[in-house]
């Protein structure tokens, strides 16, 4: 079993064997996934731009309009009832 201690500022060191097995390098990102009483560390190998083009669209997209619609929906959901 590999063990690590939580430091003063909440930092942990990932044991060398685990880093090697997962091919983790300095600057790599990890997700902390909660599964009941456990936490699983999952390397994040891709970012959002890696998925560009993975969803087919039939026409050009107006991203400014999409962003505005998302903001409007969030504002509507967070507004007090009756406003």
Short mmCIF file of N, CA and C in Angstrom, two decimals, residues 11-59:
data_model
loop_
_atom_site.label_atom_id
_atom_site.label_comp_id
_atom_site.label_asym_id
_atom_site.label_seq_id
_atom_site.Cartn_x
_atom_site.Cartn_y
_atom_site.Cartn_z
N UNK A 11 -1.63 19.92 0.73
CA UNK A 11 -0.93 19.27 -0.37
C UNK A 11 -0.54 17.85 -0.01
N UNK A 12 -0.50 17.00 -1.06
CA UNK A 12 -0.05 15.62 -0.87
C UNK A 12 1.00 15.30 -1.92
N UNK A 13 1.85 14.35 -1.61
CA UNK A 13 2.82 13.86 -2.59
C UNK A 13 2.32 12.51 -3.10
N UNK A 14 2.34 12.35 -4.41
CA UNK A 14 1.94 11.08 -5.01
C UNK A 14 3.18 10.19 -5.05
N UNK A 15 3.10 9.02 -4.45
CA UNK A 15 4.28 8.14 -4.41
C UNK A 15 4.86 7.88 -5.81
N UNK A 16 6.18 7.79 -5.88
CA UNK A 16 6.89 7.64 -7.14
C UNK A 16 6.36 6.47 -7.98
N UNK A 17 6.13 5.32 -7.36
CA UNK A 17 5.65 4.15 -8.11
C UNK A 17 4.32 4.44 -8.79
N UNK A 18 3.42 5.13 -8.10
CA UNK A 18 2.12 5.49 -8.67
C UNK A 18 2.32 6.47 -9.82
N UNK A 19 3.18 7.49 -9.61
CA UNK A 19 3.45 8.46 -10.69
C UNK A 19 3.99 7.76 -11.92
N UNK A 20 4.88 6.81 -11.72
CA UNK A 20 5.46 6.09 -12.86
C UNK A 20 4.41 5.24 -13.56
N UNK A 21 3.61 4.51 -12.80
CA UNK A 21 2.59 3.63 -13.39
C UNK A 21 1.57 4.42 -14.19
N UNK A 22 1.24 5.63 -13.72
CA UNK A 22 0.25 6.47 -14.41
C UNK A 22 0.89 7.44 -15.39
N UNK A 23 2.23 7.39 -15.47
CA UNK A 23 2.98 8.29 -16.34
C UNK A 23 2.64 9.76 -16.05
N UNK A 24 2.61 10.11 -14.78
CA UNK A 24 2.31 11.48 -14.38
C UNK A 24 3.58 12.32 -14.42
N UNK A 25 3.45 13.51 -14.97
CA UNK A 25 4.56 14.45 -15.07
C UNK A 25 4.20 15.73 -14.33
N UNK A 26 5.20 16.51 -14.00
CA UNK A 26 4.96 17.80 -13.35
C UNK A 26 4.01 18.63 -14.22
N UNK A 27 3.01 19.20 -13.60
CA UNK A 27 2.03 20.03 -14.31
C UNK A 27 0.81 19.28 -14.79
N UNK A 28 0.83 17.94 -14.75
CA UNK A 28 -0.36 17.17 -15.14
C UNK A 28 -1.51 17.50 -14.20
N UNK A 29 -2.71 17.38 -14.72
CA UNK A 29 -3.91 17.65 -13.92
C UNK A 29 -4.53 16.35 -13.47
N UNK A 30 -5.08 16.36 -12.26
CA UNK A 30 -5.76 15.20 -11.69
C UNK A 30 -7.14 15.61 -11.23
N UNK A 31 -8.10 14.72 -11.42
CA UNK A 31 -9.45 14.93 -10.88
C UNK A 31 -9.58 14.08 -9.63
N UNK A 32 -10.23 14.61 -8.62
CA UNK A 32 -10.55 13.88 -7.40
C UNK A 32 -12.01 13.49 -7.50
N UNK A 33 -12.27 12.21 -7.72
CA UNK A 33 -13.63 11.71 -7.95
C UNK A 33 -14.09 11.00 -6.68
N UNK A 34 -15.18 11.49 -6.11
CA UNK A 34 -15.71 10.87 -4.90
C UNK A 34 -16.61 9.72 -5.25
N UNK A 35 -16.37 8.58 -4.61
CA UNK A 35 -17.20 7.38 -4.79
C UNK A 35 -17.55 6.86 -3.41
N UNK A 36 -18.67 7.35 -2.89
CA UNK A 36 -19.05 6.99 -1.54
C UNK A 36 -18.05 7.55 -0.54
N UNK A 37 -17.44 6.67 0.27
CA UNK A 37 -16.47 7.11 1.26
C UNK A 37 -15.04 7.13 0.71
N UNK A 38 -14.88 6.87 -0.58
CA UNK A 38 -13.56 6.82 -1.19
C UNK A 38 -13.36 8.00 -2.13
N UNK A 39 -12.10 8.32 -2.38
CA UNK A 39 -11.74 9.32 -3.38
C UNK A 39 -10.77 8.67 -4.35
N UNK A 40 -11.08 8.78 -5.64
CA UNK A 40 -10.24 8.19 -6.67
C UNK A 40 -9.55 9.33 -7.41
N UNK A 41 -8.23 9.21 -7.60
CA UNK A 41 -7.50 10.20 -8.39
C UNK A 41 -7.51 9.74 -9.85
N UNK A 42 -7.93 10.63 -10.73
CA UNK A 42 -8.02 10.28 -12.14
C UNK A 42 -7.24 11.30 -12.95
N UNK A 43 -6.20 10.86 -13.68
CA UNK A 43 -5.45 11.79 -14.53
C UNK A 43 -6.37 12.38 -15.60
N UNK A 44 -6.24 13.67 -15.84
CA UNK A 44 -6.99 14.34 -16.90
C UNK A 44 -6.05 14.50 -18.08
N UNK A 45 -6.22 13.68 -19.06
CA UNK A 45 -5.32 13.68 -20.22
C UNK A 45 -5.77 14.65 -21.31
N UNK A 46 -7.03 15.05 -21.30
CA UNK A 46 -7.55 15.92 -22.35
C UNK A 46 -8.18 17.15 -21.74
N UNK A 47 -8.22 18.22 -22.53
CA UNK A 47 -8.96 19.39 -22.11
C UNK A 47 -10.08 19.63 -23.12
N UNK A 48 -10.89 20.61 -22.89
CA UNK A 48 -12.06 20.84 -23.73
C UNK A 48 -11.70 21.04 -25.20
N UNK A 49 -10.60 21.72 -25.48
CA UNK A 49 -10.24 21.96 -26.88
C UNK A 49 -9.86 20.67 -27.61
N UNK A 50 -9.48 19.61 -26.87
CA UNK A 50 -9.18 18.33 -27.50
C UNK A 50 -10.43 17.70 -28.13
N UNK A 51 -11.60 18.13 -27.69
CA UNK A 51 -12.85 17.56 -28.21
C UNK A 51 -13.44 18.38 -29.35
N UNK A 52 -12.75 19.44 -29.77
CA UNK A 52 -13.25 20.28 -30.86
C UNK A 52 -13.47 19.42 -32.10
N UNK A 53 -14.66 19.52 -32.67
CA UNK A 53 -14.99 18.78 -33.87
C UNK A 53 -15.53 17.38 -33.61
N UNK A 54 -15.63 16.99 -32.35
CA UNK A 54 -16.08 15.63 -32.06
C UNK A 54 -17.61 15.49 -32.14
N UNK A 55 -18.32 16.60 -32.14
CA UNK A 55 -19.78 16.57 -32.25
C UNK A 55 -20.15 17.21 -33.58
N UNK A 56 -20.78 16.44 -34.47
CA UNK A 56 -21.13 17.00 -35.78
C UNK A 56 -22.24 18.05 -35.65
N UNK A 57 -22.13 19.12 -36.40
CA UNK A 57 -23.17 20.16 -36.44
C UNK A 57 -23.53 20.40 -37.90
N UNK A 58 -24.77 20.80 -38.12
CA UNK A 58 -25.25 20.95 -39.49
C UNK A 58 -25.03 22.36 -40.04
N UNK A 59 -24.72 23.31 -39.17
CA UNK A 59 -24.53 24.70 -39.61
C UNK A 59 -23.58 25.40 -38.66
#
